[in-house]
Amino acid sequence: MEIIDAVILGIIQGLTEFLPVSSSGHLEIGKAILGDNSLPKESLLFTVVLHFATALSTMVVFRKDILDLIKGALKFKWNDDLQFISKIALSMIPAALIGYTFESEFAELFGNNIKLVGFMLIITALLLYLADKAKSTDKKVSFSNALVIGFAQAIAMLPGISRSGATISTSVLLGNDKTKAARFSFLMVVPLIFGKIAKDVLSGNLTYDSESFAALSIGFIAAFVAGLFACTWMIALVKKSKLTYFAIYCIIVGVSAIIYASLN
């Protein structure tokens, strides 16, 4: 993999993991533009490295929250911290079950399926627009909300459906506070990413050679730095109800992707 390709894909992953524009959809578009030759056999390893970078950036941004949750859980009392962790665990169930059951079906949806990405980006735009128009509240995520948000995260496995966009929008449309919705959305993905990384590592399908080290390192750094920026920025944008701008962006990219796919 060329260094410039690693930088581009790393930045795409880092930004779009947190910004509500679909990281999977943008990576598919990026792959199509760069050409299949830019993603050889080490593609799976590169994807794992990028996801690891974005998971770490989330942990850095929310380091205080994570430490507080751990301290609270270690008190072994049914307090707010342990309840929050339980809600996170509950939210993981739909994506874990659906992802495991239909892994091959989802995999077939990737691979230059640009037209599907375009239509899914338009759906993402609609979700963002509706969420931006929702009234502000101070309600926190409930257990039933966590399960529904978990199903939204499972649906976001489709290329073009933004994970952060789907989960934050669903949470806000359920009447939750926008800042609390963003916090829950970003923290709920961390254990899921590490679980997916563990599965990929244990699968034995990862291939590595010393020539890939530079590209992997550059990609990791690009994704991590972009992730730090995007995660922090996204929290501020959700709080200020600025999701409509991303809805417009998703429509533009979605329509462009459909046109591109139709002409090629």
Short mmCIF file of C-alpha atoms in Angstrom, two decimals:
data_model
loop_
_atom_site.label_atom_id
_atom_site.label_comp_id
_atom_site.label_asym_id
_atom_site.label_seq_id
_atom_site.Cartn_x
_atom_site.Cartn_y
_atom_site.Cartn_z
CA MET A 1 0.00 0.00 0.00
CA GLU A 2 1.28 3.45 -0.91
CA ILE A 3 1.94 5.86 1.99
CA ILE A 4 -0.35 8.51 0.52
CA ASP A 5 -3.18 5.96 0.28
CA ALA A 6 -2.63 5.00 3.93
CA VAL A 7 -2.80 8.67 4.96
CA ILE A 8 -5.97 9.32 2.97
CA LEU A 9 -7.78 6.20 4.22
CA GLY A 10 -6.58 6.83 7.79
CA ILE A 11 -7.98 10.37 7.76
CA ILE A 12 -11.23 9.14 6.19
CA GLN A 13 -11.62 6.48 8.91
CA GLY A 14 -10.70 8.84 11.75
CA LEU A 15 -13.07 11.61 10.66
CA THR A 16 -16.00 9.52 9.54
CA GLU A 17 -16.01 7.14 12.53
CA PHE A 18 -17.30 10.05 14.62
CA LEU A 19 -18.76 12.52 12.15
CA PRO A 20 -22.24 11.31 11.10
CA VAL A 21 -21.37 10.59 7.47
CA SER A 22 -20.63 6.81 7.53
CA SER A 23 -17.04 5.61 7.79
CA SER A 24 -17.82 2.37 5.94
CA GLY A 25 -19.53 4.26 3.13
CA HIS A 26 -16.67 6.72 2.73
CA LEU A 27 -14.07 3.97 2.84
CA GLU A 28 -15.94 2.16 0.06
CA ILE A 29 -16.02 5.37 -1.99
CA GLY A 30 -12.34 5.99 -1.17
CA LYS A 31 -11.42 2.48 -2.28
CA ALA A 32 -13.32 2.92 -5.54
CA ILE A 33 -11.58 6.23 -6.27
CA LEU A 34 -8.11 4.98 -5.30
CA GLY A 35 -8.63 1.72 -7.13
CA ASP A 36 -8.60 -1.86 -5.84
CA ASN A 37 -4.82 -2.06 -6.31
CA SER A 38 -4.36 0.29 -3.36
CA LEU A 39 -5.82 -2.32 -1.01
CA PRO A 40 -3.96 -5.60 -1.40
CA LYS A 41 -4.06 -8.68 0.85
CA GLU A 42 -3.16 -6.72 3.98
CA SER A 43 -6.51 -4.87 3.67
CA LEU A 44 -8.02 -6.66 6.69
CA LEU A 45 -4.99 -5.87 8.85
CA PHE A 46 -5.11 -2.24 7.73
CA THR A 47 -8.82 -2.05 8.62
CA VAL A 48 -8.11 -3.53 12.07
CA VAL A 49 -5.32 -0.99 12.66
CA LEU A 50 -7.57 1.92 11.68
CA HIS A 51 -10.37 0.75 13.96
CA PHE A 52 -7.90 0.33 16.81
CA ALA A 53 -6.72 3.91 16.27
CA THR A 54 -10.25 5.33 16.40
CA ALA A 55 -11.10 3.27 19.50
CA LEU A 56 -8.02 4.69 21.23
CA SER A 57 -8.95 8.25 20.23
CA THR A 58 -12.38 7.73 21.82
CA MET A 59 -10.76 6.53 25.02
CA VAL A 60 -8.48 9.57 25.10
CA VAL A 61 -11.36 12.04 24.62
CA PHE A 62 -13.52 10.28 27.23
CA ARG A 63 -10.68 9.22 29.53
CA LYS A 64 -12.21 10.96 32.56
CA ASP A 65 -15.62 9.41 31.92
CA ILE A 66 -14.10 5.95 31.48
CA LEU A 67 -12.05 6.23 34.69
CA ASP A 68 -15.11 7.43 36.62
CA LEU A 69 -17.15 4.51 35.27
CA ILE A 70 -14.46 2.02 36.30
CA LYS A 71 -14.16 3.53 39.78
CA GLY A 72 -17.93 3.52 40.18
CA ALA A 73 -18.25 -0.08 39.00
CA LEU A 74 -15.54 -1.22 41.44
CA LYS A 75 -17.75 -0.10 44.33
CA PHE A 76 -19.97 -3.06 43.41
CA LYS A 77 -23.15 -1.09 43.99
CA TRP A 78 -26.09 -0.55 41.63
CA ASN A 79 -25.06 3.08 41.13
CA ASP A 80 -25.26 5.30 38.05
CA ASP A 81 -21.87 4.13 36.80
CA LEU A 82 -22.68 0.42 36.94
CA GLN A 83 -26.08 1.10 35.38
CA PHE A 84 -24.42 3.01 32.54
CA ILE A 85 -21.99 0.13 31.91
CA SER A 86 -24.95 -2.28 31.94
CA LYS A 87 -26.72 -0.13 29.35
CA ILE A 88 -23.60 -0.18 27.18
CA ALA A 89 -23.49 -3.98 27.45
CA LEU A 90 -27.19 -4.19 26.57
CA SER A 91 -26.70 -1.96 23.53
CA MET A 92 -24.00 -4.30 22.19
CA ILE A 93 -26.29 -7.34 21.99
CA PRO A 94 -28.19 -6.50 18.74
CA ALA A 95 -25.04 -5.67 16.74
CA ALA A 96 -23.18 -8.71 18.11
CA LEU A 97 -26.03 -11.13 17.33
CA ILE A 98 -26.94 -9.68 13.93
CA GLY A 99 -23.30 -9.25 12.93
CA TYR A 100 -22.44 -12.83 13.88
CA THR A 101 -25.56 -14.34 12.28
CA PHE A 102 -25.42 -12.43 9.02
CA GLU A 103 -21.68 -11.77 8.73
CA SER A 104 -21.37 -13.25 5.23
CA GLU A 105 -24.47 -11.42 4.00
CA PHE A 106 -23.11 -8.08 5.24
CA ALA A 107 -19.70 -8.82 3.73
CA GLU A 108 -21.31 -9.24 0.30
CA LEU A 109 -22.65 -5.68 0.52
CA PHE A 110 -19.09 -4.33 0.54
CA GLY A 111 -16.80 -4.15 -2.45
CA ASN A 112 -17.55 -1.24 -4.77
CA ASN A 113 -21.29 -1.33 -4.03
CA ILE A 114 -21.32 2.44 -4.48
CA LYS A 115 -24.98 2.77 -5.46
CA LEU A 116 -26.11 1.13 -2.19
CA VAL A 117 -23.79 3.46 -0.28
CA GLY A 118 -25.44 6.43 -2.00
CA PHE A 119 -28.97 5.40 -1.04
CA MET A 120 -27.92 4.63 2.55
CA LEU A 121 -26.25 8.04 2.86
CA ILE A 122 -29.55 9.66 1.90
CA ILE A 123 -31.27 7.69 4.68
CA THR A 124 -28.56 8.88 7.07
CA ALA A 125 -29.28 12.46 5.97
CA LEU A 126 -32.98 12.04 6.83
CA LEU A 127 -32.14 10.71 10.31
CA LEU A 128 -29.78 13.62 10.98
CA TYR A 129 -32.34 16.19 9.83
CA LEU A 130 -35.06 14.74 12.07
CA ALA A 131 -32.70 14.60 15.06
CA ASP A 132 -31.60 18.20 14.57
CA LYS A 133 -35.24 19.33 14.76
CA ALA A 134 -35.92 17.41 17.99
CA LYS A 135 -36.54 19.43 21.16
CA SER A 136 -33.79 19.74 23.75
CA THR A 137 -34.29 17.75 26.98
CA ASP A 138 -32.25 16.69 30.01
CA LYS A 139 -33.36 13.04 29.85
CA LYS A 140 -30.67 10.37 30.08
CA VAL A 141 -30.59 7.08 28.17
CA SER A 142 -32.79 4.38 29.75
CA PHE A 143 -32.35 0.60 29.51
CA SER A 144 -35.10 0.30 26.89
CA ASN A 145 -33.51 3.19 24.98
CA ALA A 146 -30.14 1.43 25.09
CA LEU A 147 -31.60 -1.65 23.42
CA VAL A 148 -33.29 0.40 20.67
CA ILE A 149 -30.07 2.36 20.10
CA GLY A 150 -28.28 -0.97 19.90
CA PHE A 151 -30.55 -2.02 17.02
CA ALA A 152 -29.76 1.30 15.31
CA GLN A 153 -26.08 0.46 15.66
CA ALA A 154 -26.71 -2.96 14.13
CA ILE A 155 -28.46 -1.41 11.13
CA ALA A 156 -25.45 0.89 10.73
CA MET A 157 -23.41 -2.13 9.64
CA LEU A 158 -24.86 -1.38 6.20
CA PRO A 159 -22.33 0.64 4.16
CA GLY A 160 -23.56 4.22 4.00
CA ILE A 161 -25.53 4.23 7.26
CA SER A 162 -23.53 6.29 9.75
CA ARG A 163 -23.06 4.51 13.07
CA SER A 164 -22.72 7.72 15.06
CA GLY A 165 -25.46 9.37 13.02
CA ALA A 166 -27.88 6.46 13.48
CA THR A 167 -27.23 5.99 17.20
CA ILE A 168 -27.20 9.68 18.13
CA SER A 169 -30.28 10.40 16.00
CA THR A 170 -32.17 7.44 17.44
CA SER A 171 -31.26 8.47 20.98
CA VAL A 172 -32.32 12.08 20.41
CA LEU A 173 -35.57 11.03 18.70
CA LEU A 174 -36.30 8.89 21.79
CA GLY A 175 -36.22 12.14 23.76
CA ASN A 176 -32.75 11.99 25.28
CA ASP A 177 -30.47 14.94 25.93
CA LYS A 178 -28.25 15.56 22.89
CA THR A 179 -24.97 15.70 24.81
CA LYS A 180 -25.84 12.53 26.74
CA ALA A 181 -26.84 10.89 23.45
CA ALA A 182 -23.45 11.70 21.88
CA ARG A 183 -21.57 10.48 24.96
CA PHE A 184 -23.47 7.18 24.98
CA SER A 185 -23.01 6.74 21.23
CA PHE A 186 -19.23 7.16 21.35
CA LEU A 187 -18.68 5.05 24.46
CA MET A 188 -20.93 2.20 23.29
CA VAL A 189 -18.77 1.57 20.23
CA VAL A 190 -15.48 1.08 22.11
CA PRO A 191 -16.13 -2.47 23.43
CA LEU A 192 -17.71 -3.40 20.09
CA ILE A 193 -14.62 -2.29 18.17
CA PHE A 194 -12.29 -4.19 20.50
CA GLY A 195 -14.52 -7.24 20.20
CA LYS A 196 -14.37 -7.04 16.40
CA ILE A 197 -10.59 -6.58 16.53
CA ALA A 198 -10.22 -9.63 18.77
CA LYS A 199 -12.37 -11.68 16.40
CA ASP A 200 -10.28 -10.62 13.38
CA VAL A 201 -7.01 -11.36 15.19
CA LEU A 202 -8.19 -14.78 16.35
CA SER A 203 -9.50 -15.63 12.88
CA GLY A 204 -5.95 -16.14 11.65
CA ASN A 205 -6.73 -14.27 8.42
CA LEU A 206 -4.46 -11.32 9.16
CA THR A 207 -1.36 -11.12 7.01
CA TYR A 208 1.65 -8.93 7.72
CA ASP A 209 5.03 -8.27 6.20
CA SER A 210 7.71 -5.79 7.18
CA GLU A 211 7.13 -3.74 4.04
CA SER A 212 3.65 -2.88 5.33
CA PHE A 213 4.93 -1.39 8.61
CA ALA A 214 5.33 2.17 7.32
CA ALA A 215 1.86 2.29 5.73
CA LEU A 216 0.23 0.72 8.80
CA SER A 217 1.98 3.18 11.14
CA ILE A 218 1.10 6.22 9.05
CA GLY A 219 -2.49 5.03 8.68
CA PHE A 220 -2.76 4.49 12.44
CA ILE A 221 -1.42 7.98 13.25
CA ALA A 222 -3.66 9.63 10.65
CA ALA A 223 -6.77 7.83 11.96
CA PHE A 224 -5.90 8.54 15.61
CA VAL A 225 -5.30 12.28 15.12
CA ALA A 226 -8.32 12.69 12.86
CA GLY A 227 -10.39 10.72 15.38
CA LEU A 228 -9.39 13.00 18.26
CA PHE A 229 -10.41 16.04 16.25
CA ALA A 230 -13.68 14.56 14.93
CA CYS A 231 -14.84 13.15 18.27
CA THR A 232 -14.31 16.46 20.10
CA TRP A 233 -15.85 18.47 17.27
CA MET A 234 -18.87 16.19 16.98
CA ILE A 235 -19.79 16.58 20.65
CA ALA A 236 -19.84 20.36 20.24
CA LEU A 237 -21.86 20.15 17.01
CA VAL A 238 -24.53 17.88 18.50
CA LYS A 239 -24.85 20.21 21.49
CA LYS A 240 -25.36 23.19 19.16
CA SER A 241 -27.82 21.31 16.88
CA LYS A 242 -25.66 21.55 13.77
CA LEU A 243 -26.44 18.11 12.31
CA THR A 244 -28.40 19.56 9.39
CA TYR A 245 -25.12 20.56 7.73
CA PHE A 246 -24.07 16.91 7.74
CA ALA A 247 -27.49 15.93 6.41
CA ILE A 248 -26.93 18.22 3.42
CA TYR A 249 -23.42 16.79 2.97
CA CYS A 250 -24.73 13.21 3.05
CA ILE A 251 -27.36 14.01 0.42
CA ILE A 252 -24.75 15.60 -1.87
CA VAL A 253 -22.32 12.69 -1.48
CA GLY A 254 -25.13 10.13 -1.69
CA VAL A 255 -26.55 11.52 -4.92
CA SER A 256 -23.04 11.89 -6.36
CA ALA A 257 -22.27 8.26 -5.48
CA ILE A 258 -25.46 7.06 -7.18
CA ILE A 259 -24.64 9.08 -10.31
CA TYR A 260 -21.03 7.83 -10.27
CA ALA A 261 -22.15 4.21 -9.94
CA SER A 262 -24.70 4.61 -12.73
CA LEU A 263 -22.10 5.98 -15.14
CA ASN A 264 -19.47 3.32 -14.42
#
